[in-house]
PDB file of C-alpha atoms and ligand atoms in Angstrom:
ATOM      1  CA  MET A  20      12.251   5.024  26.214  1.00  0.00           C
ATOM      2  CA  ARG A  21      13.535   8.539  26.793  1.00  0.00           C
ATOM      3  CA  ILE A  22      16.390   9.297  29.216  1.00  0.00           C
ATOM      4  CA  ASP A  23      17.183  12.932  30.103  1.00  0.00           C
ATOM      5  CA  VAL A  24      20.523  13.572  31.799  1.00  0.00           C
ATOM      6  CA  VAL A  25      21.132  16.753  33.811  1.00  0.00           C
ATOM      7  CA  THR A  26      24.910  17.127  33.896  1.00  0.00           C
ATOM      8  CA  LEU A  27      27.783  19.635  33.765  1.00  0.00           C
ATOM      9  CA  PHE A  28      29.481  17.280  31.277  1.00  0.00           C
ATOM     10  CA  PRO A  29      26.950  16.710  28.449  1.00  0.00           C
ATOM     11  CA  ASP A  30      29.565  15.730  25.849  1.00  0.00           C
ATOM     12  CA  PHE A  31      30.847  12.951  28.101  1.00  0.00           C
ATOM     13  CA  MET A  32      27.331  11.628  28.648  1.00  0.00           C
ATOM     14  CA  ARG A  33      26.463  11.791  24.944  1.00  0.00           C
ATOM     15  CA  GLN A  34      29.645   9.862  24.124  1.00  0.00           C
ATOM     16  CA  CYS A  35      28.814   7.166  26.686  1.00  0.00           C
ATOM     17  CA  ALA A  36      25.390   6.704  25.074  1.00  0.00           C
ATOM     18  CA  ALA A  37      26.680   6.821  21.497  1.00  0.00           C
ATOM     19  CA  VAL A  38      28.697   3.579  21.436  1.00  0.00           C
ATOM     20  CA  GLY A  39      27.835  -0.109  21.202  1.00  0.00           C
ATOM     21  CA  VAL A  40      24.445  -1.586  21.971  1.00  0.00           C
ATOM     22  CA  VAL A  41      23.117   1.653  23.464  1.00  0.00           C
ATOM     23  CA  GLY A  42      24.323   3.732  20.510  1.00  0.00           C
ATOM     24  CA  ARG A  43      22.594   1.317  18.154  1.00  0.00           C
ATOM     25  CA  ALA A  44      19.421   1.431  20.268  1.00  0.00           C
ATOM     26  CA  GLN A  45      19.431   5.207  19.793  1.00  0.00           C
ATOM     27  CA  GLN A  46      19.944   4.882  16.043  1.00  0.00           C
ATOM     28  CA  ARG A  47      16.984   2.464  15.955  1.00  0.00           C
ATOM     29  CA  GLU A  48      14.969   4.942  18.012  1.00  0.00           C
ATOM     30  CA  LEU A  49      14.442   2.352  20.749  1.00  0.00           C
ATOM     31  CA  LEU A  50      16.048   4.837  23.120  1.00  0.00           C
ATOM     32  CA  GLN A  51      16.451   8.608  23.184  1.00  0.00           C
ATOM     33  CA  VAL A  52      19.113  10.230  25.374  1.00  0.00           C
ATOM     34  CA  GLU A  53      19.062  14.009  25.844  1.00  0.00           C
ATOM     35  CA  THR A  54      21.351  16.162  27.987  1.00  0.00           C
ATOM     36  CA  TRP A  55      20.681  19.359  29.961  1.00  0.00           C
ATOM     37  CA  ASN A  56      23.564  21.448  31.308  1.00  0.00           C
ATOM     38  CA  PRO A  57      22.741  23.544  34.405  1.00  0.00           C
ATOM     39  CA  ARG A  58      25.412  26.028  33.315  1.00  0.00           C
ATOM     40  CA  ASP A  59      23.167  26.964  30.382  1.00  0.00           C
ATOM     41  CA  TYR A  60      20.558  28.034  32.936  1.00  0.00           C
ATOM     42  CA  ALA A  61      22.844  30.046  35.223  1.00  0.00           C
ATOM     43  CA  THR A  62      21.714  33.680  35.108  1.00  0.00           C
ATOM     44  CA  ASP A  63      24.848  35.498  36.312  1.00  0.00           C
ATOM     45  CA  ASN A  64      27.668  36.688  34.057  1.00  0.00           C
ATOM     46  CA  TYR A  65      30.016  33.981  35.346  1.00  0.00           C
ATOM     47  CA  ARG A  66      27.445  31.212  34.720  1.00  0.00           C
ATOM     48  CA  THR A  67      27.817  30.091  38.325  1.00  0.00           C
ATOM     49  CA  VAL A  68      26.457  26.633  39.175  1.00  0.00           C
ATOM     50  CA  ASP A  69      28.012  26.091  42.622  1.00  0.00           C
ATOM     51  CA  GLY A  70      28.126  27.922  45.915  1.00  0.00           C
ATOM     52  CA  ARG A  71      29.978  27.806  49.192  1.00  0.00           C
ATOM     53  CA  THR A  72      28.557  25.245  51.590  1.00  0.00           C
ATOM     54  CA  CYS A  73      26.516  26.879  54.395  1.00  0.00           C
ATOM     55  CA  GLY A  74      27.941  26.234  57.836  1.00  0.00           C
ATOM     56  CA  GLY A  75      31.493  26.192  56.489  1.00  0.00           C
ATOM     57  CA  GLY A  76      33.624  23.220  55.626  1.00  0.00           C
ATOM     58  CA  PRO A  77      35.409  22.103  52.490  1.00  0.00           C
ATOM     59  CA  GLY A  78      33.956  21.908  49.036  1.00  0.00           C
ATOM     60  CA  MET A  79      31.113  23.504  47.108  1.00  0.00           C
ATOM     61  CA  VAL A  80      27.449  22.645  46.623  1.00  0.00           C
ATOM     62  CA  MET A  81      25.427  22.762  43.382  1.00  0.00           C
ATOM     63  CA  LEU A  82      23.021  25.723  43.497  1.00  0.00           C
ATOM     64  CA  ILE A  83      19.236  25.326  43.364  1.00  0.00           C
ATOM     65  CA  GLU A  84      18.423  27.910  40.673  1.00  0.00           C
ATOM     66  CA  PRO A  85      20.344  26.585  37.643  1.00  0.00           C
ATOM     67  CA  LEU A  86      19.203  23.022  38.434  1.00  0.00           C
ATOM     68  CA  ARG A  87      15.577  24.088  38.954  1.00  0.00           C
ATOM     69  CA  ALA A  88      15.594  25.900  35.594  1.00  0.00           C
ATOM     70  CA  ALA A  89      17.293  22.994  33.793  1.00  0.00           C
ATOM     71  CA  LEU A  90      14.834  20.487  35.288  1.00  0.00           C
ATOM     72  CA  LYS A  91      11.891  22.697  34.300  1.00  0.00           C
ATOM     73  CA  ALA A  92      13.114  22.885  30.698  1.00  0.00           C
ATOM     74  CA  MET A  93      13.721  19.113  30.744  1.00  0.00           C
ATOM     75  CA  ARG A  94      10.221  18.322  32.012  1.00  0.00           C
ATOM     76  CA  GLU A  95       8.628  20.653  29.445  1.00  0.00           C
ATOM     77  CA  ALA A  96      10.622  19.161  26.538  1.00  0.00           C
ATOM     78  CA  ALA A  97       8.335  16.117  26.361  1.00  0.00           C
ATOM     79  CA  PRO A  98       4.779  15.340  27.528  1.00  0.00           C
ATOM     80  CA  GLU A  99       5.421  12.103  29.439  1.00  0.00           C
ATOM     81  CA  PRO A 100       5.691  12.392  33.218  1.00  0.00           C
ATOM     82  CA  VAL A 101       9.324  11.785  34.186  1.00  0.00           C
ATOM     83  CA  HIS A 102      10.766   9.711  37.046  1.00  0.00           C
ATOM     84  CA  VAL A 103      13.714  11.705  38.407  1.00  0.00           C
ATOM     85  CA  ILE A 104      16.728   9.819  39.803  1.00  0.00           C
ATOM     86  CA  TYR A 105      19.598  11.523  41.645  1.00  0.00           C
ATOM     87  CA  LEU A 106      22.866   9.574  41.379  1.00  0.00           C
ATOM     88  CA  SER A 107      24.426   9.781  44.825  1.00  0.00           C
ATOM     89  CA  PRO A 108      26.693   7.936  47.274  1.00  0.00           C
ATOM     90  CA  GLN A 109      23.727   8.180  49.678  1.00  0.00           C
ATOM     91  CA  GLY A 110      21.443   6.333  47.272  1.00  0.00           C
ATOM     92  CA  ALA A 111      20.152   2.766  47.284  1.00  0.00           C
ATOM     93  CA  ARG A 112      22.552   0.317  45.599  1.00  0.00           C
ATOM     94  CA  LEU A 113      21.663  -0.226  41.941  1.00  0.00           C
ATOM     95  CA  THR A 114      20.653  -3.854  41.271  1.00  0.00           C
ATOM     96  CA  GLN A 115      19.557  -5.741  38.154  1.00  0.00           C
ATOM     97  CA  GLY A 116      16.058  -5.849  39.622  1.00  0.00           C
ATOM     98  CA  LYS A 117      15.974  -2.060  39.839  1.00  0.00           C
ATOM     99  CA  VAL A 118      17.386  -1.833  36.275  1.00  0.00           C
ATOM    100  CA  GLU A 119      14.570  -4.086  35.003  1.00  0.00           C
ATOM    101  CA  ALA A 120      11.973  -1.920  36.767  1.00  0.00           C
ATOM    102  CA  LEU A 121      13.453   1.312  35.335  1.00  0.00           C
ATOM    103  CA  ALA A 122      13.655  -0.201  31.832  1.00  0.00           C
ATOM    104  CA  LYS A 123       9.847  -0.510  31.776  1.00  0.00           C
ATOM    105  CA  LEU A 124       9.249   3.221  32.386  1.00  0.00           C
ATOM    106  CA  PRO A 125       8.511   5.523  29.423  1.00  0.00           C
ATOM    107  CA  ARG A 126      10.840   8.263  30.664  1.00  0.00           C
ATOM    108  CA  ILE A 127      13.458   8.810  33.367  1.00  0.00           C
ATOM    109  CA  ALA A 128      15.776  11.698  34.190  1.00  0.00           C
ATOM    110  CA  LEU A 129      19.234  11.235  35.692  1.00  0.00           C
ATOM    111  CA  LEU A 130      20.500  14.124  37.840  1.00  0.00           C
ATOM    112  CA  CYS A 131      24.302  14.078  38.176  1.00  0.00           C
ATOM    113  CA  GLY A 132      25.939  15.850  41.105  1.00  0.00           C
ATOM    114  CA  ARG A 133      29.437  17.269  41.190  1.00  0.00           C
ATOM    115  CA  TYR A 134      31.426  18.915  44.006  1.00  0.00           C
ATOM    116  CA  GLU A 135      30.011  17.803  47.386  1.00  0.00           C
ATOM    117  CA  GLY A 136      26.552  17.330  45.914  1.00  0.00           C
ATOM    118  CA  VAL A 137      23.289  19.185  45.406  1.00  0.00           C
ATOM    119  CA  ASP A 138      21.360  21.562  47.740  1.00  0.00           C
ATOM    120  CA  GLU A 139      19.069  19.310  49.768  1.00  0.00           C
ATOM    121  CA  ARG A 140      16.038  21.542  49.087  1.00  0.00           C
ATOM    122  CA  LEU A 141      16.292  20.887  45.342  1.00  0.00           C
ATOM    123  CA  LEU A 142      16.454  17.133  46.005  1.00  0.00           C
ATOM    124  CA  ALA A 143      13.453  17.287  48.355  1.00  0.00           C
ATOM    125  CA  HIS A 144      11.256  18.965  45.722  1.00  0.00           C
ATOM    126  CA  GLU A 145      12.460  17.429  42.443  1.00  0.00           C
ATOM    127  CA  VAL A 146      13.897  13.938  43.004  1.00  0.00           C
ATOM    128  CA  ASP A 147      11.902  10.682  43.177  1.00  0.00           C
ATOM    129  CA  GLU A 148      14.758   8.387  44.231  1.00  0.00           C
ATOM    130  CA  GLU A 149      18.515   8.314  44.829  1.00  0.00           C
ATOM    131  CA  LEU A 150      20.755   5.552  43.438  1.00  0.00           C
ATOM    132  CA  SER A 151      24.387   4.623  44.100  1.00  0.00           C
ATOM    133  CA  ILE A 152      26.425   2.313  41.878  1.00  0.00           C
ATOM    134  CA  GLY A 153      28.594   1.047  44.734  1.00  0.00           C
ATOM    135  CA  ASP A 154      30.493   1.780  47.910  1.00  0.00           C
ATOM    136  CA  TYR A 155      33.465   3.629  46.456  1.00  0.00           C
ATOM    137  CA  VAL A 156      34.089   7.335  45.957  1.00  0.00           C
ATOM    138  CA  LEU A 157      33.644   8.848  42.499  1.00  0.00           C
ATOM    139  CA  SER A 158      34.060  12.481  41.430  1.00  0.00           C
ATOM    140  CA  GLY A 159      30.461  12.911  40.330  1.00  0.00           C
ATOM    141  CA  GLY A 160      27.269  11.220  39.232  1.00  0.00           C
ATOM    142  CA  GLU A 161      28.044  10.917  35.513  1.00  0.00           C
ATOM    143  CA  LEU A 162      29.611   7.432  35.677  1.00  0.00           C
ATOM    144  CA  GLY A 163      26.592   6.288  37.685  1.00  0.00           C
ATOM    145  CA  ALA A 164      24.320   7.770  35.025  1.00  0.00           C
ATOM    146  CA  ALA A 165      26.331   6.025  32.303  1.00  0.00           C
ATOM    147  CA  VAL A 166      25.849   2.717  34.117  1.00  0.00           C
ATOM    148  CA  VAL A 167      22.079   3.241  34.346  1.00  0.00           C
ATOM    149  CA  ILE A 168      21.855   4.261  30.658  1.00  0.00           C
ATOM    150  CA  ASP A 169      23.790   1.162  29.567  1.00  0.00           C
ATOM    151  CA  ALA A 170      22.004  -1.353  31.808  1.00  0.00           C
ATOM    152  CA  VAL A 171      18.527   0.072  31.038  1.00  0.00           C
ATOM    153  CA  GLY A 172      19.203   0.832  27.361  1.00  0.00           C
ATOM    154  CA  ARG A 173      20.281  -2.720  26.501  1.00  0.00           C
ATOM    155  CA  LEU A 174      16.978  -4.027  27.942  1.00  0.00           C
ATOM    156  CA  GLN A 175      14.845  -2.039  25.487  1.00  0.00           C
ATOM    157  CA  ASP A 176      12.985  -4.398  23.127  1.00  0.00           C
ATOM    158  CA  GLY A 177      15.086  -4.945  20.025  1.00  0.00           C
ATOM    159  CA  ALA A 178      18.314  -3.570  21.468  1.00  0.00           C
ATOM    160  CA  LEU A 179      19.982  -6.972  21.803  1.00  0.00           C
ATOM    161  CA  ASN A 180      20.231  -9.657  19.122  1.00  0.00           C
ATOM    162  CA  ASP A 181      19.270 -13.243  20.057  1.00  0.00           C
ATOM    163  CA  ALA A 182      22.791 -14.292  21.096  1.00  0.00           C
ATOM    164  CA  GLN A 183      23.223 -11.230  23.294  1.00  0.00           C
ATOM    165  CA  SER A 184      19.766 -11.789  24.841  1.00  0.00           C
ATOM    166  CA  ALA A 185      20.731 -15.368  25.724  1.00  0.00           C
ATOM    167  CA  GLU A 186      23.928 -14.058  27.322  1.00  0.00           C
ATOM    168  CA  GLN A 187      21.847 -11.455  29.150  1.00  0.00           C
ATOM    169  CA  ASP A 188      19.621 -14.241  30.511  1.00  0.00           C
ATOM    170  CA  SER A 189      22.625 -16.044  31.974  1.00  0.00           C
ATOM    171  CA  PHE A 190      23.234 -13.409  34.653  1.00  0.00           C
ATOM    172  CA  SER A 191      19.578 -12.605  35.197  1.00  0.00           C
ATOM    173  CA  ASN A 192      19.169 -16.207  36.382  1.00  0.00           C
ATOM    174  CA  GLY A 193      21.394 -15.025  39.206  1.00  0.00           C
ATOM    175  CA  LEU A 194      24.561 -16.991  38.418  1.00  0.00           C
ATOM    176  CA  LEU A 195      27.986 -15.823  37.279  1.00  0.00           C
ATOM    177  CA  ASP A 196      28.851 -16.627  33.673  1.00  0.00           C
ATOM    178  CA  CYS A 197      30.674 -19.761  32.525  1.00  0.00           C
ATOM    179  CA  PRO A 198      34.110 -19.570  30.820  1.00  0.00           C
ATOM    180  CA  HIS A 199      34.136 -18.717  27.103  1.00  0.00           C
ATOM    181  CA  TYR A 200      36.544 -19.879  24.376  1.00  0.00           C
ATOM    182  CA  ALA A 201      37.205 -19.190  20.684  1.00  0.00           C
ATOM    183  CA  LYS A 202      39.714 -20.616  18.186  1.00  0.00           C
ATOM    184  CA  PRO A 203      42.458 -21.812  18.096  1.00  0.00           C
ATOM    185  CA  VAL A 204      41.399 -25.081  19.720  1.00  0.00           C
ATOM    186  CA  SER A 205      44.993 -25.603  20.872  1.00  0.00           C
ATOM    187  CA  ASP A 206      47.152 -22.693  22.033  1.00  0.00           C
ATOM    188  CA  ALA A 207      50.329 -22.151  24.050  1.00  0.00           C
ATOM    189  CA  TYR A 208      47.964 -20.969  26.830  1.00  0.00           C
ATOM    190  CA  GLY A 209      46.083 -24.303  26.770  1.00  0.00           C
ATOM    191  CA  GLU A 210      43.261 -26.228  25.104  1.00  0.00           C
ATOM    192  CA  VAL A 211      39.567 -25.591  24.590  1.00  0.00           C
ATOM    193  CA  PRO A 212      37.639 -28.050  26.860  1.00  0.00           C
ATOM    194  CA  ALA A 213      36.779 -31.074  24.688  1.00  0.00           C
ATOM    195  CA  VAL A 214      33.071 -31.060  25.543  1.00  0.00           C
ATOM    196  CA  LEU A 215      32.689 -27.705  23.748  1.00  0.00           C
ATOM    197  CA  LEU A 216      33.987 -29.329  20.532  1.00  0.00           C
ATOM    198  CA  SER A 217      31.841 -32.465  20.893  1.00  0.00           C
ATOM    199  CA  GLY A 218      28.688 -31.180  19.243  1.00  0.00           C
ATOM    200  CA  ASP A 219      26.773 -32.799  22.115  1.00  0.00           C
ATOM    201  CA  HIS A 220      24.578 -29.819  22.952  1.00  0.00           C
ATOM    202  CA  ALA A 221      23.008 -31.427  26.017  1.00  0.00           C
ATOM    203  CA  ALA A 222      26.484 -32.132  27.447  1.00  0.00           C
ATOM    204  CA  ILE A 223      27.615 -28.591  26.527  1.00  0.00           C
ATOM    205  CA  ARG A 224      24.594 -27.065  28.309  1.00  0.00           C
ATOM    206  CA  ARG A 225      25.293 -29.179  31.397  1.00  0.00           C
ATOM    207  CA  TRP A 226      28.993 -28.292  31.363  1.00  0.00           C
ATOM    208  CA  ARG A 227      28.230 -24.555  31.108  1.00  0.00           C
ATOM    209  CA  LEU A 228      25.640 -24.733  33.902  1.00  0.00           C
ATOM    210  CA  LYS A 229      28.072 -26.682  36.097  1.00  0.00           C
ATOM    211  CA  GLN A 230      30.820 -24.114  35.479  1.00  0.00           C
ATOM    212  CA  ALA A 231      28.445 -21.222  36.213  1.00  0.00           C
ATOM    213  CA  LEU A 232      27.291 -22.881  39.444  1.00  0.00           C
ATOM    214  CA  GLY A 233      30.853 -23.749  40.484  1.00  0.00           C
ATOM    215  CA  ARG A 234      32.217 -20.280  39.795  1.00  0.00           C
ATOM    216  CA  THR A 235      29.332 -18.665  41.656  1.00  0.00           C
ATOM    217  CA  TRP A 236      29.973 -20.967  44.616  1.00  0.00           C
ATOM    218  CA  LEU A 237      33.730 -20.161  44.579  1.00  0.00           C
ATOM    219  CA  ARG A 238      33.546 -16.411  43.902  1.00  0.00           C
ATOM    220  CA  ARG A 239      30.138 -15.128  45.037  1.00  0.00           C
ATOM    221  CA  PRO A 240      28.547 -17.763  47.369  1.00  0.00           C
ATOM    222  CA  GLU A 241      26.077 -15.164  48.650  1.00  0.00           C
ATOM    223  CA  LEU A 242      24.433 -15.106  45.191  1.00  0.00           C
ATOM    224  CA  LEU A 243      23.755 -18.847  45.510  1.00  0.00           C
ATOM    225  CA  ALA A 244      22.024 -18.363  48.859  1.00  0.00           C
ATOM    226  CA  GLN A 245      19.464 -16.090  47.127  1.00  0.00           C
ATOM    227  CA  ARG A 246      18.565 -18.727  44.599  1.00  0.00           C
ATOM    228  CA  ALA A 247      16.725 -22.053  44.931  1.00  0.00           C
ATOM    229  CA  LEU A 248      18.560 -24.734  42.920  1.00  0.00           C
ATOM    230  CA  ASP A 249      16.672 -27.446  41.048  1.00  0.00           C
ATOM    231  CA  ALA A 250      17.757 -31.098  41.323  1.00  0.00           C
ATOM    232  CA  GLU A 251      19.979 -30.968  38.242  1.00  0.00           C
ATOM    233  CA  SER A 252      21.809 -27.846  39.495  1.00  0.00           C
ATOM    234  CA  ARG A 253      22.305 -29.300  42.959  1.00  0.00           C
ATOM    235  CA  ALA A 254      23.824 -32.444  41.411  1.00  0.00           C
ATOM    236  CA  LEU A 255      26.097 -30.478  39.071  1.00  0.00           C
ATOM    237  CA  LEU A 256      27.299 -28.234  41.916  1.00  0.00           C
ATOM    238  CA  GLU A 257      27.999 -31.274  44.066  1.00  0.00           C
ATOM    239  CA  GLU A 258      30.054 -32.737  41.201  1.00  0.00           C
ATOM    240  CA  PHE A 259      31.961 -29.436  40.891  1.00  0.00           C
ATOM    241  CA  ARG A 260      32.644 -29.347  44.640  1.00  0.00           C
ATOM    242  CA  ARG A 261      33.918 -32.947  44.649  1.00  0.00           C
ATOM    243  CA  GLU A 262      36.257 -32.211  41.745  1.00  0.00           C
ATOM    244  CA  HIS A 263      37.364 -28.982  43.415  1.00  0.00           C
ATOM    245  CA  PHE A 264      38.424 -30.753  46.603  1.00  0.00           C
ATOM    246  CA  ALA A 265      39.730 -33.875  44.812  1.00  0.00           C
TER     247      ALA A 265
HETATM  248  O1  21W B 316      28.084  11.744  42.780  1.00  0.00           O
HETATM  249  C1  21W B 316      28.675  10.759  43.202  1.00  0.00           C
HETATM  250  N1  21W B 316      29.814  10.874  43.869  1.00  0.00           N
HETATM  251  C2  21W B 316      30.384  12.191  44.115  1.00  0.00           C
HETATM  252  C3  21W B 316      30.695  12.387  45.547  1.00  0.00           C
HETATM  253  C4  21W B 316      31.571  11.532  46.176  1.00  0.00           C
HETATM  254  C5  21W B 316      31.912  11.778  47.502  1.00  0.00           C
HETATM  255  C6  21W B 316      31.398  12.862  48.156  1.00  0.00           C
HETATM  256  C7  21W B 316      31.897  13.207  49.514  1.00  0.00           C
HETATM  257  N2  21W B 316      30.924  12.836  50.498  1.00  0.00           N
HETATM  258  C8  21W B 316      31.457  13.151  51.800  1.00  0.00           C
HETATM  259  C9  21W B 316      31.060  12.103  52.725  1.00  0.00           C
HETATM  260  N3  21W B 316      30.529  10.960  52.384  1.00  0.00           N
HETATM  261  C10 21W B 316      30.313  10.272  53.491  1.00  0.00           C
HETATM  262  C11 21W B 316      30.746  11.011  54.522  1.00  0.00           C
HETATM  263  N4  21W B 316      31.227  12.149  54.032  1.00  0.00           N
HETATM  264  C12 21W B 316      30.485  13.687  47.533  1.00  0.00           C
HETATM  265  C13 21W B 316      30.133  13.453  46.217  1.00  0.00           C
HETATM  266  C14 21W B 316      28.102   9.429  43.005  1.00  0.00           C
HETATM  267  C15 21W B 316      26.914   9.325  42.331  1.00  0.00           C
HETATM  268  S1  21W B 316      26.391   7.749  42.182  1.00  0.00           S
HETATM  269  C16 21W B 316      27.735   7.123  43.032  1.00  0.00           C
HETATM  270  N5  21W B 316      27.946   5.795  43.283  1.00  0.00           N
HETATM  271  C17 21W B 316      29.052   5.470  43.943  1.00  0.00           C
HETATM  272  N6  21W B 316      29.933   6.384  44.367  1.00  0.00           N
HETATM  273  C18 21W B 316      29.772   7.743  44.131  1.00  0.00           C
HETATM  274  O2  21W B 316      30.623   8.552  44.521  1.00  0.00           O
HETATM  275  C19 21W B 316      28.596   8.140  43.419  1.00  0.00           C
END
């Protein structure tokens, strides 16, 4: 998969994509991340990329011309048609379902706004969809783009090893994760739950599922409502609830 990022901060975006699972995916050529800086396409001597907002008011707006030129160069850099996403507070909330859909595409571009945003006419002609990463105020689209690159990059075939894939599956079945422990078995902060040391893998699976169900019920009950529970899960959650109120 190829991801093109249009951003005033290319070094930041390259760094985000260079570490961990996503960095390794790039090394393995499972993923290619390229950056395009609108400032390189500004034609005036001051390399201007922003302009005063029409109608007055605070803040600046990203100009059409440098973005149009950068997007043109981006599109022409590879043959595949590209799905263009504008990261924006006005966008649809990013979900794992959307991530899984994006991860299947051959090529996407991530347009990152700064200042008060981008001239609406550029968006109308160049952007396929707008995405937000949450209802809080950031200083630009780059952190949103980094989130998309990470979530989509790790889903590329071969990016995760088997253990990581299993961990990935835990959330994608719509539950929060269970608690995790490593050595020492006994510590001033407490003990590792005995079941995890028992070698009884059926009991360990049940314990982890019960903990995941219980934590989801306690912390994010709305996630449970979206998910039909099988008989075993209903029983384990009931057990967790009884113990919780005991
Ligand atoms: O570019 C992003 N933010 C920059 C930004 C933030 C605030 C304003 C000011 N808007 C004035 C206003 N809003 C409502 C009423 N009046 C403009 C631009 C961004 C991309 S994805 C994302 N996801 C979550 N949060 C984010 O901020 C982002």
